[in-house]
Coordinates of C-alpha atoms and ligand atoms in Angstrom, one line a residue:
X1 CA -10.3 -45.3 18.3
X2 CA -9.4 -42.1 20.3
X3 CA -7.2 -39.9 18.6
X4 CA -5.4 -37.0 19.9
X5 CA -3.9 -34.6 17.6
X6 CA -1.1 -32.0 19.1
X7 CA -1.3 -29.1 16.7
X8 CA -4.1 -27.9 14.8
X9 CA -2.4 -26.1 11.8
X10 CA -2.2 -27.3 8.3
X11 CA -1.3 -30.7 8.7
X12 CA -3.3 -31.8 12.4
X13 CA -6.7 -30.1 11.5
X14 CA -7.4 -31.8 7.4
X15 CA -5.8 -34.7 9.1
X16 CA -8.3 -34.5 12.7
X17 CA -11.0 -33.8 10.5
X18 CA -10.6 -36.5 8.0
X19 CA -9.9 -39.1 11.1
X20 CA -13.5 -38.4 12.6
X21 CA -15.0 -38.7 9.3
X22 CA -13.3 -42.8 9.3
X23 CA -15.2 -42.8 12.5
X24 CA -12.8 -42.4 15.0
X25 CA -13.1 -39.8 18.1
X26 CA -10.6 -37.1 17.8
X27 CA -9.7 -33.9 20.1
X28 CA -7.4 -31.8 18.7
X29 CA -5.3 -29.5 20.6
X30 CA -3.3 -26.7 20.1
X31 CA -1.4 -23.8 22.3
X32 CA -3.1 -20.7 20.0
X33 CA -6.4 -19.9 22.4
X34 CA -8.4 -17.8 19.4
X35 CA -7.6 -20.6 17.4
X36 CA -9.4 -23.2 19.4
X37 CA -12.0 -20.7 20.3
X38 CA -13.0 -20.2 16.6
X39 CA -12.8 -23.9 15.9
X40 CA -15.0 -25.2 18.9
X41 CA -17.5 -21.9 18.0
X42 CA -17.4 -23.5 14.0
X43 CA -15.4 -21.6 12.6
X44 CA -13.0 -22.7 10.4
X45 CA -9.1 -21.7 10.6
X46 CA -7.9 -22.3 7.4
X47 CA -8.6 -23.0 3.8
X48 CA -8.4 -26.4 2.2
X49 CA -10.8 -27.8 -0.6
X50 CA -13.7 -29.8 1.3
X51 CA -12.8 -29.5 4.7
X52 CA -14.8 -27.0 5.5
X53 CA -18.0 -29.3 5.0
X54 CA -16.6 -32.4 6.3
X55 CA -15.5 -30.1 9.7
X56 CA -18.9 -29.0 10.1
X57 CA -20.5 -32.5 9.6
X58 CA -18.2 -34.0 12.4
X59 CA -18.1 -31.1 14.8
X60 CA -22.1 -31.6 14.6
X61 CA -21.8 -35.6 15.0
X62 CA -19.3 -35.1 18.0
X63 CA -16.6 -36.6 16.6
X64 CA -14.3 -34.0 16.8
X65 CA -13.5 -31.9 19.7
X66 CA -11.0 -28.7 20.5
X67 CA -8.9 -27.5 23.7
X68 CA -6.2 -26.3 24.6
X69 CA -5.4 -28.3 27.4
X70 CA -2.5 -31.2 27.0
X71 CA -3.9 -33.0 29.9
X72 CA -8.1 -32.9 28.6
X73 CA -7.0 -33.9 25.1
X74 CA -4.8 -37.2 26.0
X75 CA -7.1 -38.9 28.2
X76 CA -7.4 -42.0 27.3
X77 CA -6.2 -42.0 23.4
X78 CA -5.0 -44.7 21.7
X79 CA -2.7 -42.6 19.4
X80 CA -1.3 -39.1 20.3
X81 CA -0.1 -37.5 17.1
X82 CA 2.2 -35.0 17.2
X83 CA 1.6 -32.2 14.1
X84 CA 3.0 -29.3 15.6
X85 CA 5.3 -26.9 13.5
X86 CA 9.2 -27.5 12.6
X87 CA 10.1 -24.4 11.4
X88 CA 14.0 -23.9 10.2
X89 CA 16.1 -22.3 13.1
X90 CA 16.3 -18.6 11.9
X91 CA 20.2 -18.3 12.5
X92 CA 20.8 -21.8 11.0
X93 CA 17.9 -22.9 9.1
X94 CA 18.1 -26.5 11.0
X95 CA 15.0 -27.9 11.7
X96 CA 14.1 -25.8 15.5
X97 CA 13.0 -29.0 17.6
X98 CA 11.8 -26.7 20.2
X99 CA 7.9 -27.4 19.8
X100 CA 8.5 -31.0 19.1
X101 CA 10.5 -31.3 22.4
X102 CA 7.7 -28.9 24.5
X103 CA 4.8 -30.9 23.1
X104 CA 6.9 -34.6 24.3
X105 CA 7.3 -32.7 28.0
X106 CA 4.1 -31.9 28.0
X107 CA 2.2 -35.1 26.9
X108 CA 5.0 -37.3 29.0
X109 CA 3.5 -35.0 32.4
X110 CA -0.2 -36.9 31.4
X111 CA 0.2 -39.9 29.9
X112 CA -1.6 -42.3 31.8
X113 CA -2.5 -45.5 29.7
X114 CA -0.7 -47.2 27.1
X115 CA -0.5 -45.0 23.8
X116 CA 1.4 -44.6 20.6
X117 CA 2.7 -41.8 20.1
X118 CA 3.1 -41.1 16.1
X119 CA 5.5 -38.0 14.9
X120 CA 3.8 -36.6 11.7
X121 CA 6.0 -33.5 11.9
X122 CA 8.9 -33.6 9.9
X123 CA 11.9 -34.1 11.6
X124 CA 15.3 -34.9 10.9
X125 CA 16.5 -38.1 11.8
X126 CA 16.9 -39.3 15.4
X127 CA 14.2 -37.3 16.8
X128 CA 12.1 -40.2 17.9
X129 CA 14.6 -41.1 19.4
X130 CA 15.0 -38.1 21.4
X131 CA 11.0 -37.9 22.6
X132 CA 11.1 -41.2 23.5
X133 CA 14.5 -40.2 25.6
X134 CA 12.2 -37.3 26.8
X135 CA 8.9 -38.9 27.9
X136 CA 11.4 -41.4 29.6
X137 CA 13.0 -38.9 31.2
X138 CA 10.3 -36.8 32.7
X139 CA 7.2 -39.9 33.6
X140 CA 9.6 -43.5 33.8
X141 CA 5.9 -45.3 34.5
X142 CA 5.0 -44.6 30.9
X143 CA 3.7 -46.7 28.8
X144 CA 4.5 -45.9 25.2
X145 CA 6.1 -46.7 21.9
X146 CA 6.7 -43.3 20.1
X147 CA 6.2 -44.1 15.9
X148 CA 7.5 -42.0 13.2
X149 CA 4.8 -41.4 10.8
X150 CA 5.4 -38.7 8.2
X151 CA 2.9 -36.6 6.5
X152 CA 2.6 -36.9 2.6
X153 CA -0.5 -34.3 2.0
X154 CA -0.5 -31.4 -0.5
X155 CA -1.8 -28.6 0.7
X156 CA -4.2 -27.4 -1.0
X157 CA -5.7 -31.0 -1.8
X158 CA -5.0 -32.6 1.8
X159 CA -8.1 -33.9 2.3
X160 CA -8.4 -35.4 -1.2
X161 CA -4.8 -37.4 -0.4
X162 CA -5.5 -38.1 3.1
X163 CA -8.3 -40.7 1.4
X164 CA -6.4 -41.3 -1.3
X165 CA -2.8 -42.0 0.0
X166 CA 0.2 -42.8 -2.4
X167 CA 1.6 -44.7 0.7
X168 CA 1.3 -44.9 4.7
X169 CA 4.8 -45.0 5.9
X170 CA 5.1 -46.0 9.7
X171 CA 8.9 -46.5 11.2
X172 CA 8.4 -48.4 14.3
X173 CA 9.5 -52.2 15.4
X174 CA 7.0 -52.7 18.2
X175 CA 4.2 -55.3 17.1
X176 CA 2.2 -53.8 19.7
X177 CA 2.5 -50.1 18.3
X178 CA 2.3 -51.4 14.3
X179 CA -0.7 -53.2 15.1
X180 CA -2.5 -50.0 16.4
X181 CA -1.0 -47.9 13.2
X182 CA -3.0 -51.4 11.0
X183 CA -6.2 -50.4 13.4
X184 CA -5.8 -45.9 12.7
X185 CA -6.1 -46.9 8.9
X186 CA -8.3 -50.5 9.0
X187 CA -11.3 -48.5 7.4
X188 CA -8.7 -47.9 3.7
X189 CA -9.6 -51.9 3.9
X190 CA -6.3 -52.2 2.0
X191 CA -6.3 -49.4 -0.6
X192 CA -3.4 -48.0 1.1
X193 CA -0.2 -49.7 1.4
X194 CA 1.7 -48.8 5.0
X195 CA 4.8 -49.9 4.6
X196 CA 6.4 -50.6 8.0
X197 CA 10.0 -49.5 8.7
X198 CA 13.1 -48.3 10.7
X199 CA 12.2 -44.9 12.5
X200 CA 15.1 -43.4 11.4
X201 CA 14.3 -44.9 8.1
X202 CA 10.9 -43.4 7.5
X203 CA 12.5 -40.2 9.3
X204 CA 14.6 -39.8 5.9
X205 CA 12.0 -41.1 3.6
X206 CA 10.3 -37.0 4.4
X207 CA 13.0 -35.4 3.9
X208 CA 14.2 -37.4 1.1
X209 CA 11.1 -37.1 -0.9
X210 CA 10.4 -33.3 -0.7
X211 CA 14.8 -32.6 -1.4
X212 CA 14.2 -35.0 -4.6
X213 CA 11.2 -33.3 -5.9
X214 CA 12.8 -29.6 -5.0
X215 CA 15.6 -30.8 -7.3
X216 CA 12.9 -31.5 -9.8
X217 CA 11.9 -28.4 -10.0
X218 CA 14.7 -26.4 -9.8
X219 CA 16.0 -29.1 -12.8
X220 CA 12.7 -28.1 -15.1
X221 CA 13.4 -24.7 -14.3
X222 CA 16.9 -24.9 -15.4
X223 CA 15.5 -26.0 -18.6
X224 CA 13.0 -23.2 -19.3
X225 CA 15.8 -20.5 -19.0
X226 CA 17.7 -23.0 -21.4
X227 CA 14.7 -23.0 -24.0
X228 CA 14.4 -19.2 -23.2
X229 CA 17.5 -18.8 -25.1
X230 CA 17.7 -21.5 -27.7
X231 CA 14.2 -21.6 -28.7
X232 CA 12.3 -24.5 -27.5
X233 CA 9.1 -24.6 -25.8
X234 CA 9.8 -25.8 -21.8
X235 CA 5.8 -27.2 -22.7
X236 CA 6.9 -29.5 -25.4
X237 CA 10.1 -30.8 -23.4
X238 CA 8.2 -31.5 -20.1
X239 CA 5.4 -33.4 -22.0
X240 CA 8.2 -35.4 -24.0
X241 CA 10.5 -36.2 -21.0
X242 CA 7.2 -37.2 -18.7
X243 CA 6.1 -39.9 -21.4
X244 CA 9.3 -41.9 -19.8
X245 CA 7.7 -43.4 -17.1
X246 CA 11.3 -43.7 -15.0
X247 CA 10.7 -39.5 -15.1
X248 CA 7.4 -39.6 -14.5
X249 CA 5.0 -36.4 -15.9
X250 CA 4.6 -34.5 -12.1
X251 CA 6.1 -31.5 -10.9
X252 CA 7.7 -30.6 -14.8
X253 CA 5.8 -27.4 -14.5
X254 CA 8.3 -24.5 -14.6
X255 CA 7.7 -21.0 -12.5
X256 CA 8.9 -18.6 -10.3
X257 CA 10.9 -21.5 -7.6
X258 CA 9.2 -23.5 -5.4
X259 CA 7.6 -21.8 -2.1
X260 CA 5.9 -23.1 0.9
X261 CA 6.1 -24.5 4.6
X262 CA 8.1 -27.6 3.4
X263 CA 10.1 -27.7 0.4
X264 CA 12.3 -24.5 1.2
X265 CA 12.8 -25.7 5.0
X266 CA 13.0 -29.4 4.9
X267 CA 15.5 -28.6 1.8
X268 CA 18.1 -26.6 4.4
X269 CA 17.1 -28.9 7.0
X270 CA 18.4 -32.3 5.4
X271 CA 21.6 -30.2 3.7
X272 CA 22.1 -29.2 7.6
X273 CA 21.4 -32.6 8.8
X274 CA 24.0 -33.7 5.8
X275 CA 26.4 -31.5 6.9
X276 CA 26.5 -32.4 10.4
X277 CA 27.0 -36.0 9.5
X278 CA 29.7 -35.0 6.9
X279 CA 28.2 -36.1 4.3
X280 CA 27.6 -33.9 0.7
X281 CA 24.6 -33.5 -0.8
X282 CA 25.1 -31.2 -3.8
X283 CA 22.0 -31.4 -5.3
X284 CA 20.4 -30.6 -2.7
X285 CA 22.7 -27.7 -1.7
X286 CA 22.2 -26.1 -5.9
X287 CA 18.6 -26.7 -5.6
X288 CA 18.8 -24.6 -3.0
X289 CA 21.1 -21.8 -4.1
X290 CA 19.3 -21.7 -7.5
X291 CA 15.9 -21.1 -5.6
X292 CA 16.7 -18.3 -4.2
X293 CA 18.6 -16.6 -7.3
X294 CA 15.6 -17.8 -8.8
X295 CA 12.7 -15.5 -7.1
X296 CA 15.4 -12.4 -7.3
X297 CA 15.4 -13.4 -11.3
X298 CA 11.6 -13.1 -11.4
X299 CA 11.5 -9.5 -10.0
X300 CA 14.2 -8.5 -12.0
X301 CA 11.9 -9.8 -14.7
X302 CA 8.8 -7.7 -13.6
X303 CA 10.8 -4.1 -13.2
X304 CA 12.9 -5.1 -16.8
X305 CA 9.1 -4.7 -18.3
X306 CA 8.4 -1.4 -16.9
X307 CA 12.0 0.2 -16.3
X308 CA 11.0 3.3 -18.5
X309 CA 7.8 4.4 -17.4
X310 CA 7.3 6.8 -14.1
X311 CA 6.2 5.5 -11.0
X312 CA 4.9 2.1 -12.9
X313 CA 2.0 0.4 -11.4
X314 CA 2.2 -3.3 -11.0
X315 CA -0.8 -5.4 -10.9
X316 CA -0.5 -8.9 -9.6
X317 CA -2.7 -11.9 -9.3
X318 CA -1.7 -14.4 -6.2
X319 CA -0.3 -13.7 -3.6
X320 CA -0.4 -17.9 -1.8
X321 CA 2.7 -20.3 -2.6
X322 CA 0.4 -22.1 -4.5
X323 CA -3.2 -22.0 -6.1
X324 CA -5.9 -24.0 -3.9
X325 CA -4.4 -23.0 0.1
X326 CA -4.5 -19.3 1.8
X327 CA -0.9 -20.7 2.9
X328 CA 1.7 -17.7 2.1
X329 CA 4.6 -19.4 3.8
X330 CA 7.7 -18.8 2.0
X331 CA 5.5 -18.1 -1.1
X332 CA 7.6 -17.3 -4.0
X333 CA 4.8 -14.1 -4.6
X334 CA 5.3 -12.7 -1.2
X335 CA 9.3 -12.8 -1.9
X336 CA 9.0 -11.6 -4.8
X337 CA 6.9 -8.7 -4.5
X338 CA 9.5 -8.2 -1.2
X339 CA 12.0 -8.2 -3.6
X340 CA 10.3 -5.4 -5.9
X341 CA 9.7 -3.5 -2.6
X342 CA 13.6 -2.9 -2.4
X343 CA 13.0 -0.2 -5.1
X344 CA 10.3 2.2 -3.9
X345 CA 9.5 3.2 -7.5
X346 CA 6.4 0.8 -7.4
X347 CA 3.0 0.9 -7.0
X348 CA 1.7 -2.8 -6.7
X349 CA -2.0 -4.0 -6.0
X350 CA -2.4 -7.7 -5.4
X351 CA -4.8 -9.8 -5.3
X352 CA -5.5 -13.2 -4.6
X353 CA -9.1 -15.6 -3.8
X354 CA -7.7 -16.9 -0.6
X355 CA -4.4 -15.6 0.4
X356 CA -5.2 -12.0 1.3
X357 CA -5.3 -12.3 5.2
X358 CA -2.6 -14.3 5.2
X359 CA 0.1 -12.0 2.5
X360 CA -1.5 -8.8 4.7
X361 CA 0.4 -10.1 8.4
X362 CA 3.5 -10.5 5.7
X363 CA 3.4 -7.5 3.8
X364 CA 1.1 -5.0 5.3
X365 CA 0.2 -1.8 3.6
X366 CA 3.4 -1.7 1.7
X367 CA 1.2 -2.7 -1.0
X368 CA -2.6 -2.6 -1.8
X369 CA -5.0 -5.4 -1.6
X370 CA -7.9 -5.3 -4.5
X371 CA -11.1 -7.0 -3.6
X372 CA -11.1 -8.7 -7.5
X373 CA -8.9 -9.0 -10.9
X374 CA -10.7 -5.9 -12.2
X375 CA -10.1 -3.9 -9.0
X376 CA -6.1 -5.2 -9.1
X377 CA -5.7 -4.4 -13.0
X378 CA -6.8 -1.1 -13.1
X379 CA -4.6 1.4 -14.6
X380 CA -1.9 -0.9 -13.8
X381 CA 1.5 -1.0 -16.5
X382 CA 1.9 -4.8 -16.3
X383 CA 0.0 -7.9 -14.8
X384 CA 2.3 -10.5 -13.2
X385 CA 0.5 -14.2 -12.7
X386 CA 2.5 -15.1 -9.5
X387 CA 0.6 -18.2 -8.2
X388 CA -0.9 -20.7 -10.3
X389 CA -5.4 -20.4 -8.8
X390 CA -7.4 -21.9 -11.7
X391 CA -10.0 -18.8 -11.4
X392 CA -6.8 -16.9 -13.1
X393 CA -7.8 -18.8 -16.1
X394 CA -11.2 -17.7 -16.6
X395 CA -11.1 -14.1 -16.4
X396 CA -12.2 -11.9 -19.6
X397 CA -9.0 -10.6 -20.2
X398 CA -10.4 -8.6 -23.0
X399 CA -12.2 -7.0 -20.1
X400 CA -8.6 -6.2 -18.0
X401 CA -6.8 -5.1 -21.4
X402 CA -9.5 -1.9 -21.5
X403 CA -8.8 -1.3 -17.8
X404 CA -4.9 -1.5 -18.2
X405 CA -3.1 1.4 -19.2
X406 CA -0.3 -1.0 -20.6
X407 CA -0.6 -4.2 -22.2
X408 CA 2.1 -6.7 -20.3
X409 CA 1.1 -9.6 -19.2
X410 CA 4.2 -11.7 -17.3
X411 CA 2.7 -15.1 -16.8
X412 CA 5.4 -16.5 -14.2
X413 CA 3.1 -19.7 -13.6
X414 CA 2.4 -20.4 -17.5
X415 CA -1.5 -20.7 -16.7
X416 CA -2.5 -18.8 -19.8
X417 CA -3.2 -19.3 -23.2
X418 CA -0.4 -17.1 -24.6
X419 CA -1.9 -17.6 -28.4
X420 CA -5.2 -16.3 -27.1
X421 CA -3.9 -13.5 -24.9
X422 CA -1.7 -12.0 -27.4
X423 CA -4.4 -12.2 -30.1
X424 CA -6.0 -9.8 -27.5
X425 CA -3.3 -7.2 -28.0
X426 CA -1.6 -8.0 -25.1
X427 CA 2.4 -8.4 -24.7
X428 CA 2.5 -11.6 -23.1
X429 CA 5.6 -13.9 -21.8
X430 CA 5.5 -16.6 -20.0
X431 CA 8.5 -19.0 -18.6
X432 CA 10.3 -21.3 -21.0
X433 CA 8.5 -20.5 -24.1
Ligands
NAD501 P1 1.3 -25.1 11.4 O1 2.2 -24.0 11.8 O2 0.2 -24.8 10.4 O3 0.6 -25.8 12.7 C1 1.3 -26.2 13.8 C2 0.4 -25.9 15.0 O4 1.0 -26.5 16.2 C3 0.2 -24.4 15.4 O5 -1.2 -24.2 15.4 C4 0.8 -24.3 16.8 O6 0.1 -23.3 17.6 C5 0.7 -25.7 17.3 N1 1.6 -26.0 18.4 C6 2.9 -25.8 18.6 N2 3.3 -26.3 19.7 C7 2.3 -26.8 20.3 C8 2.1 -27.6 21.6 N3 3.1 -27.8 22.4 N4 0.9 -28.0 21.9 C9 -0.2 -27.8 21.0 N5 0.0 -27.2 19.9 C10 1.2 -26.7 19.5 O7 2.2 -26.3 10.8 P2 1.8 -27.3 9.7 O8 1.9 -26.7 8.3 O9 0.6 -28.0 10.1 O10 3.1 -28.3 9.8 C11 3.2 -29.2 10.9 C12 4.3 -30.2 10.6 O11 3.9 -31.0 9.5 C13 5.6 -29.6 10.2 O12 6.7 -30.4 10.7 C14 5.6 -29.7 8.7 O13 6.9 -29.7 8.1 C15 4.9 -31.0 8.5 N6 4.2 -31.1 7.2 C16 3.5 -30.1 6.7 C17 2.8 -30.2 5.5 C18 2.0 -29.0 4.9 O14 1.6 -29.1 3.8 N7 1.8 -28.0 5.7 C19 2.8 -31.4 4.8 C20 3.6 -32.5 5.3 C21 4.2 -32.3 6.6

């Protein structure tokens, strides 16, 4: 099939990538020039386990193409799919339609065959309605059915789930556009389910899923300040409640609040969309609250361990939302280490494998970047663990205690073997033990 993919960020290039290695013909386009320009030159514009080589394969095979023009990129495709960004308003926090509606314009201006149109993007429910009410609007000749199809990846494993998908969910009643969804996945020969629905149906199903497993996290961290004070082990209670299979044992992992481009926006965005529709969703709505108090918590955690020594320095290891992606997008790190920066009494070094470039546009040279954990440790007071990379793991850490002048170690993702590390002579807490 011929694929075109509108935006070529975290979601439209793993998922252009992983469509010409099923075979398909894909051209991805996006508005960022130097983005495209790397991409068509082979270089690669993000990090994501395994893309890299599969990119290169396909780029070499001619199976995947770049531009920036709408009107190159949707000639004659089968299925446009729209990936572009929904980022919460910045005076609201609503989901801001305004690339979704710009990118419907644009491909309504060139459509010239009959294509589906597929929404991957998250957004909140009627906006399929709405670009189809667009497209209609600005070319009545067209020939389309617009399909919501929502994006379940993880970053950081996205092209590990875009071959192994949980589920396919497509929200569209046209036979003609569901049969062309059946032909996008044929080569899964069955292994994933799609399960066909309303739009406005698999609209919610997004947001729905992300608020409930926000919630779940903000519940298990709940419960590590609760064994924080009574004395049991957040460890033993997450393993204990995820033998019941109704709880399931997946995202029970307490740390510093949940972080990234989805969880904290499509969070305000279905509380908004609540709202409007005057309905209450209080779960949602504490989730939220406790989120944010919870990041503010963590710093507070960080200066309580150095409050009486001068000009402390702070070394910290990750700086992305989440080990395995460069992605610093409402990372819990960056905000935390924001939060630090409130007080100028600190001297932080950071660093992190992937997320440097990335936590540098964010934070600049308020703090200082090390180039390794021996580089970021060095002379510093405490070590804070703020993203959970499995490289923290291995480090000699009898090697980092001689290079620290204290002997703190705040472990704020619970990566480390806190028996082992203290045997070292290091202080070390972690969350909810
Ligand atoms: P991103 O910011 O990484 O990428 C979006 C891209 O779209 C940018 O490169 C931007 O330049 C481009 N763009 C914007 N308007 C355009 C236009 N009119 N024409 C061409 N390109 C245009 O965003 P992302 O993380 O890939 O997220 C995209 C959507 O997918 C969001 O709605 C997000 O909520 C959803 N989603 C993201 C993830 C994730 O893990 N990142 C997972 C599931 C769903």
């Amino acid at each position: 099939m011929n694929i075109a993919i509108v935006g070529t960020g975290y979601v439209g290039l793993p998922t252009g990538v992983c469509f010409a290695e099923l075979g398909h013909n894909v051209t991805c386009i996006d508005k960022e020039v130097s983005k495209i320009e790397s991409l068509k030159d082979g270089k690669i514009t993000l990090f994501e386990d395994g893309l890299e080589e599969l990119f290169h394969k396909n780029l070499s095979a001619n199976r995947i193409g770049f531009t920036t023009s709408m009107k190159d990129g949707i000639q004659n495709a089968d299925i446009i799919i729209i990936a572009v960004g929904t980022p919460p308003h910045p005076m609201t926090k609503e989901a801001d339609m305004k690339y979704i509606h710009s990118a419907a314009i644009e491909i309504a201006e060139y459509l010239n065959n009959y294509a589906v149109i597929a929404v991957k993007s998250t957004v909140p429910v009627g906006t399929c309605d709405d670009v189809e009410m667009l497209i209609k609007n600005k070319n009545p000749q067209a020939d389309f059915d617009v399909v919501s199809l929502p994006e379940f990846l993880r970053e950081g494993f996205a092209v590990h789930d875009f071959f192994n998908p949980d589920r396919i969910i497509a929200g569209t009643d046209s036979i003609k556009a569901q049969n062309t969804i059946k032909e996008l996945y044929k080569s899964f020969n069955g292994k994933a389910k799609i399960l066909f629905v309303k739009r406005r149906s698999s609209e919610t199903i997004k947001y729905a899923s992300n608020a409930f497993l926000s919630i779940k996290i903000h519940y298990i961290n709940e419960m590590a300040d609760f064994c924080e004070k009574t004395g049991a082990d957040i460890h033993e209670i997450a393993q204990g409640m995820g033998l019941d299979s109704r709880i399931g044992d997946k995202f029970l992992n307490p740390g510093p609040g949940y972080g990234g481009s989805c969880f904290p926006k499509d969070t305000y965005a279905m509380a908004h969309m609540a709202c409007a529709n005057e309905v209450r969703l209080t779960l949602i709505e504490a989730a939220i609250e406790g989120n944010i108090a919870r990041k503010k918590e963590m710093a507070k955690r960080i200066a309580q361990c150095v409050k009486h020594i001068e000009k402390p320095k702070i070394a910290i290891l990750g700086l992305a939302f989440k080990g395995g992606t460069d992605d610093c997008r409402e990372s819990p790190a960056i905000e935390i280490i924001e939060e630090l920066l409130k007080d100028d009494t600190y001297d932080i070094a950071a660093y992190d494998p992937k997320a440097i470039d990335n936590a540098k546009l964010l934070l600049g040279d308020r703090i200082s970047y090390a180039t390794n954990e021996c580089d970021t440790t060095k002379n510093a007071d405490i070590l804070a663990i703020l993203t959970d990379w499995d490289e923290f793991k291995n480090y000699d850490f009898s090697k980092i205690k001689k290079l620290m002048r204290g002997n703190k170690i705040l472990d704020l993702r619970n990566i480390l073997d806190g028996k082992k590390i203290k045997e070292l002579g290091f202080e070390y807490k972690g969350i909810g033990i």
